[in-house]
XYZ file of C-alpha atoms in Angstrom:
427
model
C 82.912 16.616 65.920
C 84.494 13.251 65.063
C 81.815 11.443 67.079
C 79.075 13.384 65.279
C 80.488 12.360 61.878
C 80.673 8.717 63.003
C 77.006 8.755 64.017
C 76.036 10.284 60.685
C 77.915 7.573 58.791
C 76.248 4.889 60.899
C 72.826 6.339 60.147
C 73.593 6.423 56.413
C 74.719 2.798 56.562
C 71.410 1.818 58.141
C 69.588 3.671 55.370
C 71.519 1.725 52.770
C 70.652 -1.589 54.410
C 66.968 -0.706 54.525
C 66.995 0.324 50.884
C 68.801 -2.856 49.833
C 66.508 -5.419 51.377
C 62.816 -5.898 51.914
C 62.468 -6.254 55.666
C 59.559 -7.638 57.631
C 57.519 -4.997 59.440
C 55.548 -6.330 62.434
C 51.811 -5.894 62.159
C 51.941 -4.691 58.578
C 52.474 -1.142 59.784
C 54.208 0.148 56.676
C 55.125 -1.148 53.237
C 58.693 -2.432 53.391
C 59.718 -0.253 50.440
C 58.822 3.005 52.198
C 62.255 3.657 53.714
C 61.535 7.241 54.794
C 58.576 6.219 56.927
C 60.434 3.173 58.273
C 63.254 5.378 59.529
C 60.853 7.824 61.164
C 58.330 5.343 62.560
C 58.490 4.544 66.276
C 57.406 1.096 67.444
C 53.632 0.910 67.659
C 51.849 -0.213 70.828
C 49.609 -3.285 70.854
C 46.560 -1.008 70.866
C 47.823 0.925 67.846
C 48.541 -2.326 66.015
C 45.016 -3.542 66.774
C 43.551 -0.250 65.522
C 45.407 -0.515 62.226
C 44.406 -4.149 61.769
C 40.738 -3.221 62.247
C 41.032 -0.344 59.757
C 42.740 -2.601 57.205
C 39.870 -5.103 57.487
C 37.313 -2.307 57.130
C 39.019 -0.929 54.004
C 39.677 -4.328 52.490
C 43.213 -3.254 51.602
C 46.504 -2.305 53.239
C 46.746 1.307 54.314
C 49.837 3.464 54.715
C 50.125 5.487 57.900
C 50.918 9.170 57.369
C 53.356 10.401 59.990
C 53.158 14.101 60.890
C 56.203 16.152 59.897
C 55.909 18.113 63.163
C 53.560 19.186 65.929
C 53.003 17.844 69.423
C 51.523 14.517 68.246
C 54.202 12.516 66.398
C 52.097 9.393 65.731
C 49.563 8.787 62.953
C 47.494 6.635 65.364
C 46.305 8.905 68.183
C 44.540 7.440 71.211
C 42.459 10.022 73.096
C 39.014 10.620 74.547
C 37.760 12.704 71.632
C 34.072 12.905 72.571
C 34.336 13.206 76.334
C 32.573 9.910 77.134
C 35.422 8.624 79.319
C 36.728 6.074 76.795
C 39.603 6.605 74.397
C 38.873 6.624 70.687
C 41.533 6.116 68.005
C 42.132 8.711 65.281
C 44.144 7.419 62.316
C 45.787 9.445 59.538
C 46.429 7.293 56.488
C 46.317 6.828 52.734
C 45.082 3.785 50.814
C 45.248 2.779 47.118
C 41.504 3.140 46.591
C 41.330 6.500 48.387
C 43.506 8.562 46.065
C 46.460 10.742 47.046
C 44.880 12.748 49.856
C 45.320 11.789 53.485
C 42.196 10.406 55.175
C 41.166 10.571 58.830
C 39.253 7.746 60.488
C 37.973 7.549 64.051
C 37.536 4.089 65.582
C 35.546 3.230 68.698
C 36.691 0.545 71.182
C 34.629 -2.635 71.472
C 34.926 -5.743 73.592
C 36.701 -7.730 70.916
C 38.615 -4.926 69.191
C 37.923 -1.717 67.316
C 35.242 -0.613 64.855
C 35.356 2.272 62.381
C 32.863 4.947 63.419
C 33.523 7.665 60.827
C 36.056 8.690 58.204
C 36.688 11.832 56.156
C 39.089 12.901 53.428
C 41.796 15.377 54.432
C 42.873 18.509 52.618
C 46.156 17.420 51.010
C 48.642 14.594 50.525
C 50.894 15.141 53.560
C 50.502 15.876 57.275
C 52.531 18.886 58.387
C 51.576 18.850 62.078
C 49.024 17.503 64.549
C 47.954 18.497 68.046
C 45.135 17.859 70.505
C 43.523 20.844 72.215
C 40.333 21.509 74.162
C 38.639 24.407 72.411
C 35.084 23.426 73.376
C 33.798 22.312 76.736
C 33.508 18.598 77.398
C 35.883 17.164 74.775
C 39.161 17.639 72.946
C 39.606 18.540 69.298
C 42.105 17.230 66.772
C 43.989 19.950 64.879
C 45.595 18.716 61.666
C 47.802 20.789 59.411
C 47.795 19.341 55.913
C 50.344 20.213 53.220
C 51.655 19.357 49.794
C 54.872 17.369 49.421
C 57.254 20.312 49.919
C 55.122 21.986 52.637
C 54.614 25.183 50.631
C 50.797 25.072 50.671
C 49.273 24.281 54.043
C 45.691 23.947 55.248
C 44.491 23.688 58.823
C 41.422 21.718 59.819
C 40.094 21.385 63.360
C 38.012 18.238 63.851
C 35.316 17.955 66.524
C 34.223 14.343 67.064
C 30.818 13.916 68.725
C 27.702 11.798 68.229
C 29.824 9.253 66.304
C 30.465 11.893 63.620
C 33.479 13.982 62.624
C 32.581 17.671 62.279
C 34.805 20.442 60.937
C 35.104 23.299 63.440
C 37.502 25.343 61.297
C 39.107 25.018 57.871
C 41.647 27.619 56.774
C 44.811 27.987 54.679
C 47.792 28.902 56.845
C 51.497 29.536 56.916
C 51.686 29.435 60.726
C 49.142 29.066 63.515
C 48.962 29.175 67.300
C 46.277 28.056 69.748
C 46.329 29.346 73.304
C 45.075 31.919 75.793
C 46.335 34.636 73.473
C 44.263 37.444 74.989
C 44.238 36.205 78.578
C 40.662 34.917 78.442
C 39.817 31.471 77.050
C 41.522 29.871 74.077
C 41.867 31.506 70.689
C 43.291 30.502 67.330
C 45.680 32.843 65.505
C 46.523 32.158 61.862
C 49.059 33.941 59.661
C 48.686 33.307 55.951
C 49.509 34.712 52.539
C 46.595 36.090 50.550
C 46.007 35.848 46.819
C 47.423 39.337 46.312
C 51.221 39.384 45.771
C 53.164 40.248 48.917
C 50.072 40.484 51.110
C 49.984 38.507 54.361
C 47.406 38.705 57.116
C 46.924 37.754 60.752
C 43.536 36.283 61.662
C 42.080 35.705 65.124
C 39.379 33.066 65.739
C 37.393 32.362 68.917
C 34.908 29.648 69.868
C 31.289 30.274 68.883
C 29.260 27.250 69.895
C 31.085 24.274 68.361
C 32.892 26.237 65.642
C 35.772 28.711 65.522
C 34.499 32.087 64.306
C 36.639 34.819 62.758
C 36.965 37.782 65.136
C 39.662 39.900 63.514
C 41.815 40.271 60.419
C 44.931 42.471 60.464
C 47.422 43.125 57.691
C 51.022 42.105 58.305
C 53.893 44.352 57.369
C 54.367 44.303 53.599
C 58.004 43.265 54.019
C 56.936 39.890 55.436
C 56.497 37.615 52.445
C 55.769 34.369 54.285
C 55.033 33.772 57.970
C 57.019 31.085 59.765
C 55.694 31.250 63.331
C 53.347 32.929 65.826
C 54.468 33.398 69.431
C 52.335 34.656 72.348
C 53.918 37.089 74.780
C 52.886 38.837 77.985
C 54.303 41.698 80.034
C 52.368 42.180 83.247
C 48.700 42.405 82.268
C 49.499 43.259 78.657
C 49.182 40.458 76.084
C 50.690 40.383 72.629
C 51.748 38.296 69.636
C 54.976 38.109 67.670
C 54.706 37.025 64.033
C 57.971 35.755 62.576
C 58.372 35.705 58.825
C 60.659 35.553 55.825
C 61.572 38.760 54.009
C 63.512 39.481 50.838
C 66.769 39.765 52.803
C 66.290 37.376 55.703
C 63.829 36.977 58.546
C 61.996 39.526 60.667
C 59.502 39.817 63.524
C 56.395 41.953 63.934
C 54.831 42.770 67.319
C 51.110 43.043 68.059
C 49.550 44.334 71.299
C 46.074 43.345 72.575
C 44.189 46.649 72.990
C 40.477 47.403 72.860
C 39.489 43.822 71.976
C 41.873 43.798 68.987
C 45.476 42.870 68.251
C 47.018 46.131 67.069
C 50.460 46.357 65.435
C 53.045 48.132 67.537
C 54.345 51.232 65.755
C 57.881 52.467 65.242
C 57.364 56.078 64.152
C 54.805 58.816 63.695
C 53.706 57.388 60.355
C 52.475 54.313 62.237
C 54.341 51.776 60.201
C 54.261 48.328 61.775
C 57.328 47.424 63.779
C 59.525 44.904 61.972
C 62.861 44.132 63.551
C 66.110 44.481 61.635
C 66.262 41.715 59.075
C 68.411 38.752 60.043
C 70.506 36.656 57.659
C 68.821 33.389 56.688
C 71.673 31.529 58.398
C 70.229 32.819 61.675
C 66.690 31.508 61.126
C 67.188 29.407 64.294
C 66.861 32.614 66.325
C 63.111 32.330 66.679
C 61.318 34.313 69.430
C 61.789 32.763 72.870
C 60.768 33.193 76.500
C 64.284 33.408 77.909
C 63.365 33.811 81.579
C 60.257 31.602 81.769
C 58.056 34.565 82.711
C 55.751 34.492 79.685
C 57.475 37.472 78.071
C 58.702 36.379 74.646
C 61.638 38.194 73.101
C 62.564 38.427 69.416
C 66.141 38.296 68.166
C 67.725 41.192 66.308
C 71.079 40.306 64.718
C 73.832 42.608 63.514
C 76.597 42.047 60.983
C 78.895 39.103 61.656
C 82.079 39.604 63.658
C 84.900 38.076 61.577
C 87.856 36.264 63.114
C 90.931 34.739 61.521
C 89.270 31.316 61.692
C 85.799 32.234 60.397
C 84.109 35.148 58.637
C 80.485 34.328 59.452
C 80.427 32.344 62.671
C 79.853 34.959 65.391
C 76.986 37.473 65.345
C 76.002 40.180 67.837
C 72.371 39.630 68.853
C 69.832 41.615 70.845
C 66.765 39.895 72.282
C 64.053 42.569 72.495
C 60.391 43.025 73.379
C 57.884 45.763 72.614
C 55.228 45.402 75.309
C 56.909 46.987 78.319
C 57.117 50.759 78.669
C 60.894 50.478 78.619
C 61.680 47.768 76.049
C 63.807 44.952 77.452
C 67.049 44.156 75.623
C 69.501 41.316 76.186
C 72.769 41.631 74.317
C 75.273 38.924 73.470
C 77.008 36.753 70.856
C 75.483 33.891 68.852
C 77.784 31.092 67.664
C 76.386 29.600 64.440
C 78.735 26.588 64.556
C 77.619 25.284 67.944
C 74.239 27.050 68.166
C 74.336 28.833 71.500
C 73.812 32.433 72.604
C 76.271 33.883 75.136
C 74.802 36.843 76.996
C 77.216 39.726 77.616
C 77.044 42.901 79.736
C 75.421 45.821 77.935
C 78.463 48.007 78.702
C 80.587 45.736 76.492
C 78.595 46.717 73.407
C 81.015 48.175 70.845
C 83.951 47.786 73.250
C 85.069 44.192 72.663
C 86.864 42.206 69.991
C 86.755 38.477 69.273
C 89.625 36.168 68.395
C 89.489 32.442 67.657
C 92.468 30.207 68.426
C 90.701 27.167 66.940
C 87.192 25.965 66.156
C 86.763 25.044 69.820
C 88.516 27.965 71.535
C 87.769 31.675 71.220
C 88.298 34.777 73.304
C 86.608 38.054 74.174
C 89.039 40.939 74.651
C 88.874 44.618 75.445
C 88.948 46.315 72.043
C 90.966 49.260 73.361
C 93.876 47.634 75.212
C 93.545 43.959 74.153
C 93.104 42.645 77.710
C 91.535 39.191 77.964
C 88.059 39.293 79.493
C 86.631 35.833 78.826
C 87.740 32.659 77.081
C 85.186 30.214 75.643
C 86.058 26.568 75.120
C 84.015 23.780 73.488
C 85.090 20.459 74.983
C 84.084 16.820 74.977
C 81.671 16.059 77.806
C 84.200 13.746 79.443
C 87.015 16.333 79.394
C 88.249 17.808 82.668
C 87.165 21.395 83.341
C 90.438 22.551 84.867
C 90.346 26.312 85.509
C 87.151 26.646 83.425
C 83.556 26.865 84.639
C 80.958 24.671 82.932
C 78.138 26.877 81.605
C 76.027 24.572 79.407
C 75.651 21.137 77.852
C 75.611 21.232 74.053
C 74.478 18.441 71.717
C 77.601 16.316 72.142
C 79.965 18.700 73.889
C 79.960 21.112 76.815
C 80.540 24.854 76.961
C 83.308 26.003 79.322
C 84.149 29.565 80.372
C 87.303 31.106 81.815
C 87.252 34.646 83.205
C 90.273 36.852 83.746
C 90.772 39.194 86.685
C 89.716 42.064 84.406
C 86.134 40.698 84.354
C 84.067 41.870 87.381
C 82.282 39.175 89.416
C 78.846 40.626 88.533
C 79.641 40.199 84.839
C 80.842 36.640 85.449
C 77.488 35.689 86.973
C 75.558 37.391 84.157
C 77.544 35.604 81.430
C 77.580 32.204 83.099
C 73.826 32.279 83.753
C 72.980 33.799 80.363
C 73.912 30.908 78.063
C 71.043 29.803 75.818
C 71.445 26.573 73.801
C 69.326 26.759 70.649
C 69.351 23.108 69.521
């Protein structure tokens, strides 16, 4: 913990130095006063520098690169073969004084002596939430850009298809969350979850390729308790495909399952009234428990958290969690404890449910005991990575520490293997 604080202080000191002086930025990549972008900006390659120089000359003014807040493409200058001709083009996300507040997208073609601007379009908002490249249409890749306002509350997705030296829009939709993939098992599809104009109404939309555009194939209502979607996760159990939509509710977060049946994503039901399945609402402190493929099999599980288990040291650090699915005939459940301080999930045997108690000796040492007779079952220790293990078994590497486990003779060997192999680090 002390090392983590030292690194934070060092980072803050660097911020202060950048704010206090006007530094030189090689290649004119960013205005020296834009400290936020300076701190986030990686060093540009020679090609990226040359692309920006060519775009500056074309505009007749200095542009500001707009770095994505997330997504698989972290750079505002993206080099890729966008039109399938075998040569890499450059896509640039930027703003410029004469262009107004909205982000612009320009595509530049390579030439013998540099780069030339082939086409440019205005984006849908002032910030870039996320960017990715994906091949939705045969013969080329498409650029997917999620635009947003400054606080990322209003987001708009646009999919750009560059061909014939022109940027075409293949899809333009508002969104809260989206996912592109083989969601139904055949080809690539686009799933979008978004809030409608009616209060409390959210929908799931499915798009598929139709020529060189993405056409709407289905619209399904989300559970009314989901106020705002935060993620879409594909899942598969055998030949059955599904989606999990994660979202914020009035009391926390929740997940809704959809199953692909009869050429439609249908909400899984929880009772005879056919209400959509929404898992037990989780406290907002546990928003990190997003759906995950724990075993690497393609089957994504959603987390269902119970009330915190208080100890003398902390009232809201440890939570019982079930990871569950809804696609298999017998729903899979994985039970364990989530530690909110160090962000890991410790899987426990199902037979321990309701039969254990927790005690914490310190912030870095806690125990699992038999609730009936108080016998020690397992001791968990958070240690510096350089510390000796001693009688403990190393189970996982954390951000700056390691997770060690000690098992008493009261813990069967089968349970030891399950616990040691069931640690999931969530950072």
